[in-house]
Short mmCIF file of C-alpha atoms in Angstrom, two decimals:
data_model
loop_
_atom_site.label_atom_id
_atom_site.label_comp_id
_atom_site.label_asym_id
_atom_site.label_seq_id
_atom_site.Cartn_x
_atom_site.Cartn_y
_atom_site.Cartn_z
CA MET A 388 139.67 130.07 138.73
CA ALA A 389 137.95 129.33 135.50
CA THR A 390 140.09 128.72 132.58
CA LEU A 391 139.44 130.59 129.25
CA ARG A 392 139.36 128.59 126.25
CA PRO A 393 139.89 129.95 122.64
CA ALA A 394 136.72 130.56 120.89
CA GLY A 395 137.37 127.98 118.34
CA SER A 396 138.15 125.27 120.81
CA SER A 397 134.35 124.26 121.41
CA ALA A 398 133.67 124.21 117.85
CA THR A 399 136.72 121.88 117.17
CA ALA A 400 135.85 119.62 119.81
CA THR A 401 132.22 119.29 118.57
CA THR A 402 133.61 118.59 115.03
CA ALA A 403 135.77 115.89 116.52
CA VAL A 404 132.75 114.34 118.29
CA ILE A 405 130.78 114.35 115.07
CA ALA A 406 133.59 112.81 113.07
CA VAL A 407 133.99 109.91 115.60
CA THR A 408 130.36 109.40 115.88
CA ALA A 409 130.04 109.27 112.02
CA LEU A 410 132.17 106.15 112.13
CA ALA A 411 129.16 104.21 113.49
CA PRO A 412 126.67 104.74 110.53
CA VAL A 413 129.72 104.29 108.18
CA SER A 414 130.43 100.92 109.87
CA TRP A 415 126.73 100.00 109.62
CA GLY A 416 126.85 100.66 105.88
CA THR A 417 129.00 97.61 105.43
CA THR A 418 126.43 95.45 107.02
CA TYR A 419 124.62 94.76 103.71
CA ALA A 420 127.86 93.66 101.83
CA VAL A 421 128.89 91.34 104.68
CA THR A 422 125.46 89.76 104.91
CA THR A 423 125.12 88.94 101.24
CA GLU A 424 128.83 87.86 100.73
CA PHE A 425 129.69 86.04 103.89
CA LEU A 426 126.58 84.86 105.80
CA PRO A 427 124.03 82.08 105.37
CA PRO A 428 120.95 83.30 103.36
CA ASP A 429 117.42 83.63 104.90
CA ARG A 430 118.42 83.68 108.45
CA PRO A 431 117.60 87.21 109.48
CA LEU A 432 116.78 86.54 113.09
CA PHE A 433 119.85 84.36 113.78
CA THR A 434 122.00 87.06 112.11
CA ALA A 435 120.53 89.66 114.38
CA LEU A 436 121.11 87.47 117.40
CA MET A 437 124.77 86.80 116.57
CA ARG A 438 125.34 90.49 115.96
CA ALA A 439 123.74 91.66 119.37
CA LEU A 440 124.05 89.11 122.09
CA PRO A 441 127.90 88.22 121.89
CA ALA A 442 128.77 91.94 121.64
CA GLY A 443 126.52 92.60 124.68
CA LEU A 444 127.90 89.96 126.83
CA LEU A 445 131.55 90.94 126.00
CA LEU A 446 130.85 94.56 127.01
CA LEU A 447 129.15 93.39 130.28
CA ALA A 448 132.13 91.28 131.18
CA VAL A 449 134.50 94.27 130.21
CA THR A 450 132.54 96.87 132.21
CA ARG A 451 131.20 94.72 135.08
CA VAL A 452 128.37 97.23 135.65
CA LEU A 453 124.64 96.25 135.83
CA PRO A 454 121.64 98.60 135.86
CA ARG A 455 120.12 99.65 139.07
CA GLY A 456 116.56 100.57 140.07
CA ALA A 457 114.65 102.27 137.25
CA TRP A 458 117.38 101.66 134.82
CA TRP A 459 116.48 97.91 134.57
CA ALA A 460 113.40 98.92 132.76
CA LYS A 461 114.89 101.74 130.85
CA ALA A 462 117.80 99.60 129.52
CA ALA A 463 115.08 96.96 128.50
CA VAL A 464 113.01 99.51 126.61
CA LEU A 465 116.27 101.02 124.98
CA GLY A 466 117.51 97.55 124.12
CA ALA A 467 114.11 96.46 122.58
CA LEU A 468 114.10 99.70 120.42
CA ASN A 469 117.63 100.14 119.45
CA ILE A 470 118.48 96.44 119.27
CA GLY A 471 115.75 93.88 119.85
CA ALA A 472 113.32 95.44 117.27
CA PHE A 473 115.64 97.11 115.02
CA PHE A 474 118.04 94.37 114.14
CA PRO A 475 115.56 91.75 113.18
CA LEU A 476 113.24 94.16 111.26
CA LEU A 477 116.27 95.54 109.50
CA PHE A 478 117.43 92.11 108.28
CA VAL A 479 113.99 91.10 107.28
CA ALA A 480 113.74 94.19 105.14
CA ALA A 481 117.06 93.58 103.65
CA TYR A 482 116.27 90.03 102.64
CA ARG A 483 112.76 90.84 101.25
CA LEU A 484 113.19 94.20 99.48
CA PRO A 485 114.69 94.80 95.99
CA GLY A 486 117.79 96.78 95.66
CA GLY A 487 118.08 99.65 98.18
CA MET A 488 114.51 100.13 98.98
CA ALA A 489 115.25 99.31 102.66
CA ALA A 490 117.80 102.15 102.64
CA VAL A 491 115.26 104.53 101.04
CA VAL A 492 112.77 103.77 103.69
CA GLY A 493 115.35 104.23 106.49
CA SER A 494 116.49 107.52 105.18
CA VAL A 495 113.50 109.24 106.56
CA GLY A 496 115.04 108.43 109.84
CA PRO A 497 116.24 112.09 110.35
CA LEU A 498 112.67 113.44 109.94
CA LEU A 499 111.33 110.85 112.37
CA VAL A 500 114.06 112.00 114.89
CA VAL A 501 113.00 115.65 114.39
CA GLY A 502 109.35 114.85 114.92
CA LEU A 503 110.03 112.78 118.05
CA SER A 504 112.38 115.40 119.34
CA ALA A 505 109.46 117.77 119.30
CA LEU A 506 107.20 115.37 120.89
CA LEU A 507 109.49 114.00 123.67
CA LEU A 508 112.18 116.62 124.04
CA GLY A 509 110.16 119.84 123.49
CA GLN A 510 112.55 120.93 120.69
CA ARG A 511 110.84 123.00 117.90
CA PRO A 512 112.29 122.04 114.60
CA ALA A 513 113.40 124.93 112.36
CA PRO A 514 111.97 124.94 108.62
CA ARG A 515 115.69 124.58 107.63
CA THR A 516 115.99 121.36 109.45
CA LEU A 517 112.90 119.84 107.85
CA LEU A 518 114.09 120.82 104.37
CA THR A 519 117.41 119.31 105.13
CA GLY A 520 115.76 116.06 106.14
CA VAL A 521 113.68 115.98 102.89
CA VAL A 522 116.84 116.65 100.81
CA ALA A 523 118.77 113.81 102.59
CA ALA A 524 116.02 111.27 101.88
CA PHE A 525 115.74 112.40 98.20
CA GLY A 526 119.58 112.17 97.83
CA VAL A 527 119.56 108.64 99.33
CA SER A 528 116.79 107.55 97.04
CA LEU A 529 118.73 108.52 93.96
CA VAL A 530 121.71 106.58 95.11
CA VAL A 531 119.99 103.23 96.02
CA LEU A 532 116.50 103.08 94.44
CA LYS A 533 116.45 101.07 91.20
CA GLY A 534 113.60 100.12 89.04
CA ALA A 535 112.58 96.55 90.13
CA GLY A 536 109.53 94.48 90.27
CA ALA A 537 106.66 94.78 92.81
CA LEU A 538 107.55 95.63 96.27
CA ASP A 539 107.08 93.11 99.03
CA LEU A 540 104.60 94.53 101.66
CA ILE A 541 106.17 92.72 104.48
CA GLY A 542 109.55 94.12 103.58
CA VAL A 543 108.38 97.75 103.43
CA LEU A 544 106.57 97.45 106.70
CA ALA A 545 109.52 95.86 108.36
CA ALA A 546 111.74 98.74 106.95
CA LEU A 547 109.31 101.37 108.36
CA ALA A 548 109.07 99.74 111.78
CA SER A 549 112.90 99.36 112.02
CA THR A 550 113.38 103.03 111.16
CA ALA A 551 110.71 104.09 113.61
CA ALA A 552 112.32 101.94 116.45
CA MET A 553 115.73 103.40 115.83
CA ALA A 554 114.50 106.82 115.70
CA THR A 555 112.49 106.38 119.01
CA GLY A 556 115.49 104.77 120.64
CA THR A 557 117.62 107.54 119.72
CA VAL A 558 115.47 110.31 121.06
CA LEU A 559 114.74 108.29 124.33
CA THR A 560 118.55 107.77 124.86
CA LYS A 561 118.89 111.45 124.72
CA ARG A 562 115.97 112.17 126.99
CA TRP A 563 116.91 109.49 129.67
CA GLY A 564 120.69 109.91 129.47
CA ARG A 565 122.55 107.54 131.70
CA PRO A 566 122.99 106.98 135.41
CA ALA A 567 125.63 109.01 137.33
CA GLY A 568 129.00 107.04 137.09
CA VAL A 569 128.10 104.92 134.20
CA GLY A 570 129.81 105.30 130.93
CA PRO A 571 128.48 104.77 127.33
CA LEU A 572 130.30 101.45 127.09
CA ALA A 573 128.29 100.07 129.88
CA LEU A 574 125.04 101.46 128.54
CA THR A 575 125.83 99.89 125.18
CA GLY A 576 126.39 96.53 126.91
CA TRP A 577 123.03 96.75 128.71
CA GLN A 578 121.14 97.54 125.45
CA LEU A 579 122.85 94.92 123.18
CA THR A 580 122.45 92.15 125.94
CA ALA A 581 118.70 93.17 126.49
CA GLY A 582 118.05 93.20 122.81
CA GLY A 583 119.96 89.92 122.10
CA LEU A 584 117.87 88.13 124.88
CA LEU A 585 114.70 89.49 123.25
CA ILE A 586 115.78 88.18 119.79
CA ALA A 587 116.99 84.75 121.01
CA PRO A 588 113.59 82.97 121.57
CA LEU A 589 112.14 84.45 118.43
CA ALA A 590 115.06 83.02 116.39
CA ALA A 591 114.77 79.60 118.04
CA LEU A 592 110.91 79.52 117.47
CA THR A 593 110.90 80.83 113.78
CA GLU A 594 114.18 79.71 112.25
CA GLY A 595 115.02 76.58 114.34
CA ALA A 596 118.46 75.23 115.05
CA PRO A 597 121.49 77.47 113.99
CA PRO A 598 122.87 76.85 110.47
CA ALA A 599 126.15 75.13 109.79
CA LEU A 600 128.83 77.82 109.64
CA ASP A 601 132.03 77.83 107.51
CA GLY A 602 134.97 79.94 108.05
CA ARG A 603 133.63 82.88 105.98
CA ALA A 604 130.49 82.84 108.04
CA VAL A 605 132.34 82.86 111.30
CA GLY A 606 134.48 85.85 110.17
CA GLY A 607 131.45 87.72 109.06
CA TYR A 608 129.69 87.09 112.45
CA LEU A 609 132.74 88.18 114.38
CA TYR A 610 133.04 91.33 112.26
CA LEU A 611 129.37 92.17 112.78
CA ALA A 612 129.63 91.41 116.57
CA LEU A 613 132.77 93.31 117.24
CA ALA A 614 133.48 96.20 114.90
CA ASN A 615 130.03 96.68 113.46
CA THR A 616 128.16 96.43 116.79
CA ALA A 617 130.17 96.54 119.96
CA VAL A 618 132.48 99.42 118.87
CA ALA A 619 130.04 101.13 116.53
CA TYR A 620 127.14 101.34 119.06
CA TRP A 621 129.59 102.45 121.76
CA LEU A 622 130.55 105.29 119.47
CA TRP A 623 126.95 105.99 118.61
CA PHE A 624 125.72 106.10 122.19
CA ARG A 625 128.75 108.18 123.26
CA GLY A 626 127.95 110.65 120.44
CA ILE A 627 124.30 110.88 121.31
CA GLY A 628 125.36 112.15 124.81
CA ARG A 629 127.62 114.73 123.27
CA LEU A 630 125.61 116.06 120.34
CA THR A 631 122.09 117.30 119.83
CA VAL A 632 119.74 114.52 118.89
CA THR A 633 119.24 116.31 115.53
CA GLN A 634 122.92 116.20 114.83
CA ALA A 635 123.08 112.43 115.62
CA GLY A 636 120.00 111.80 113.51
CA PHE A 637 121.40 113.50 110.44
CA LEU A 638 124.44 111.14 110.49
CA GLY A 639 122.06 108.33 109.54
CA PRO A 640 122.38 108.87 105.78
CA LEU A 641 126.03 108.03 106.01
CA SER A 642 124.96 104.38 106.20
CA PRO A 643 123.33 103.87 102.84
CA LEU A 644 125.96 106.07 101.19
CA THR A 645 128.69 103.88 102.60
CA ALA A 646 126.77 100.70 101.37
CA ALA A 647 126.72 102.26 97.84
CA VAL A 648 130.58 103.08 98.05
CA VAL A 649 131.31 99.61 99.28
CA GLY A 650 129.25 97.98 96.52
CA TRP A 651 131.17 100.12 93.91
CA ALA A 652 134.57 99.59 95.34
CA ALA A 653 134.28 96.11 96.49
CA LEU A 654 131.45 94.44 94.68
CA GLY A 655 132.02 95.90 91.16
CA GLN A 656 128.64 97.70 91.15
CA ALA A 657 128.69 100.64 88.76
CA LEU A 658 127.63 104.28 90.02
CA THR A 659 125.61 106.22 87.47
CA PRO A 660 125.66 110.09 87.22
CA VAL A 661 122.32 110.19 88.88
CA GLN A 662 123.65 108.18 91.93
CA THR A 663 126.76 110.37 92.15
CA MET A 664 124.54 113.41 92.17
CA GLY A 665 122.32 111.72 94.85
CA MET A 666 125.39 111.00 96.95
CA ALA A 667 126.48 114.63 96.79
CA LEU A 668 123.03 115.75 97.78
CA ALA A 669 122.74 113.35 100.68
CA PHE A 670 126.25 114.11 101.97
CA ALA A 671 125.58 117.92 101.79
CA ALA A 672 122.37 117.37 103.71
CA THR A 673 124.23 115.49 106.41
CA VAL A 674 126.85 118.30 106.73
CA ALA A 675 124.05 121.01 106.83
CA GLY A 676 122.41 118.83 109.58
CA GLN A 677 125.36 119.15 111.68
CA LEU A 678 125.87 122.91 111.12
CA GLY A 679 122.18 123.63 112.13
CA GLY A 680 121.87 120.77 114.58
CA GLY A 681 122.67 122.83 117.67
CA LYS A 682 120.19 125.52 116.82
CA VAL A 683 117.17 123.94 118.69
CA ARG A 684 114.51 125.87 120.42
CA SER A 685 112.56 124.43 123.46
CA PHE A 686 108.86 125.26 123.52
CA ARG A 687 108.26 123.29 126.84
CA ARG A 688 110.69 125.07 129.30
CA THR A 689 109.67 122.74 132.26
CA GLU A 690 111.19 119.73 130.39
CA ARG A 691 114.38 121.54 129.49
CA ASN A 692 115.71 121.35 133.02
CA SER A 693 113.76 118.18 134.26
CA HIS A 694 116.15 115.56 132.92
CA LYS A 695 119.14 115.83 135.20
CA ASP A 696 120.54 112.61 134.14
CA SER A 697 121.06 113.90 130.58
CA MET A 698 123.93 112.33 128.65
CA ASP A 699 124.71 115.79 127.08
CA LEU A 700 127.79 116.30 129.27
CA THR A 701 129.96 118.41 126.93
CA VAL A 702 127.62 120.71 124.99
CA PRO A 703 125.75 123.12 127.33
CA ALA A 704 122.13 123.87 126.76
CA ARG A 705 121.25 127.08 124.93
CA ARG A 706 120.05 129.80 127.24
CA ARG A 707 118.56 133.03 126.27
#
């Protein structure tokens, strides 16, 4: 016999999933402070490698589950997008761009997710969703953008490419789901390991031998590998499976907002009234993205039922 749930139980469960998933971009917002305060300078690929590969190998050892069949290729693609390309490009942008320009470029991520969802998932974005994405990007720009000298073209291109890689990886993660009987922890381990193995030869060829590490650097790398990557990405991929891809995408602005708060609280960086207003706008847009995130319409009906391995196990598809 089917059990009846109170009307508000589903909404409460979704709110809890959103809150837990939001811990991932909040954690990622601490990356900038840890990188500048604890890690060796000018080693973006080595930093990306130390963030990805140890975490991936640890999760593989814990789960003891390897991909099968087509999932070897899928895990490699997702690992390349979400980790192998995203991490190095993100650190290159952070090292080369002034102020928070990398965060400004990254704030267009929700709009890219919306566009890719239309292309790959057949979800027609509502005008409200597009407007919310623009407001989020504008709010982030008020928080982190500062007047500084000429922009570094390589840094800007790296920031754009990292944002595009992460957005594509997020949408493909939703499209492909995960194999039956495989949890998000194993999926996270596959991607981190695949991405780390992709980064390793690039780091060796371009940056040479690893730098000497003191206690602060070791602590910084341990934090990035464990809390900032292994745990955070597990929460992220778990959340993608339970939320709509738009809801997940609109959690992204929490990362630069967290970076601004950490800079204010821990590094003594002042927040101007304009920055405070930008934080309010970006946070309001993030909340609005969650409220409207479940209202998606499919204009390719055949695709809606074609992905039986969807990760969306708790939120049923909308039916008319």
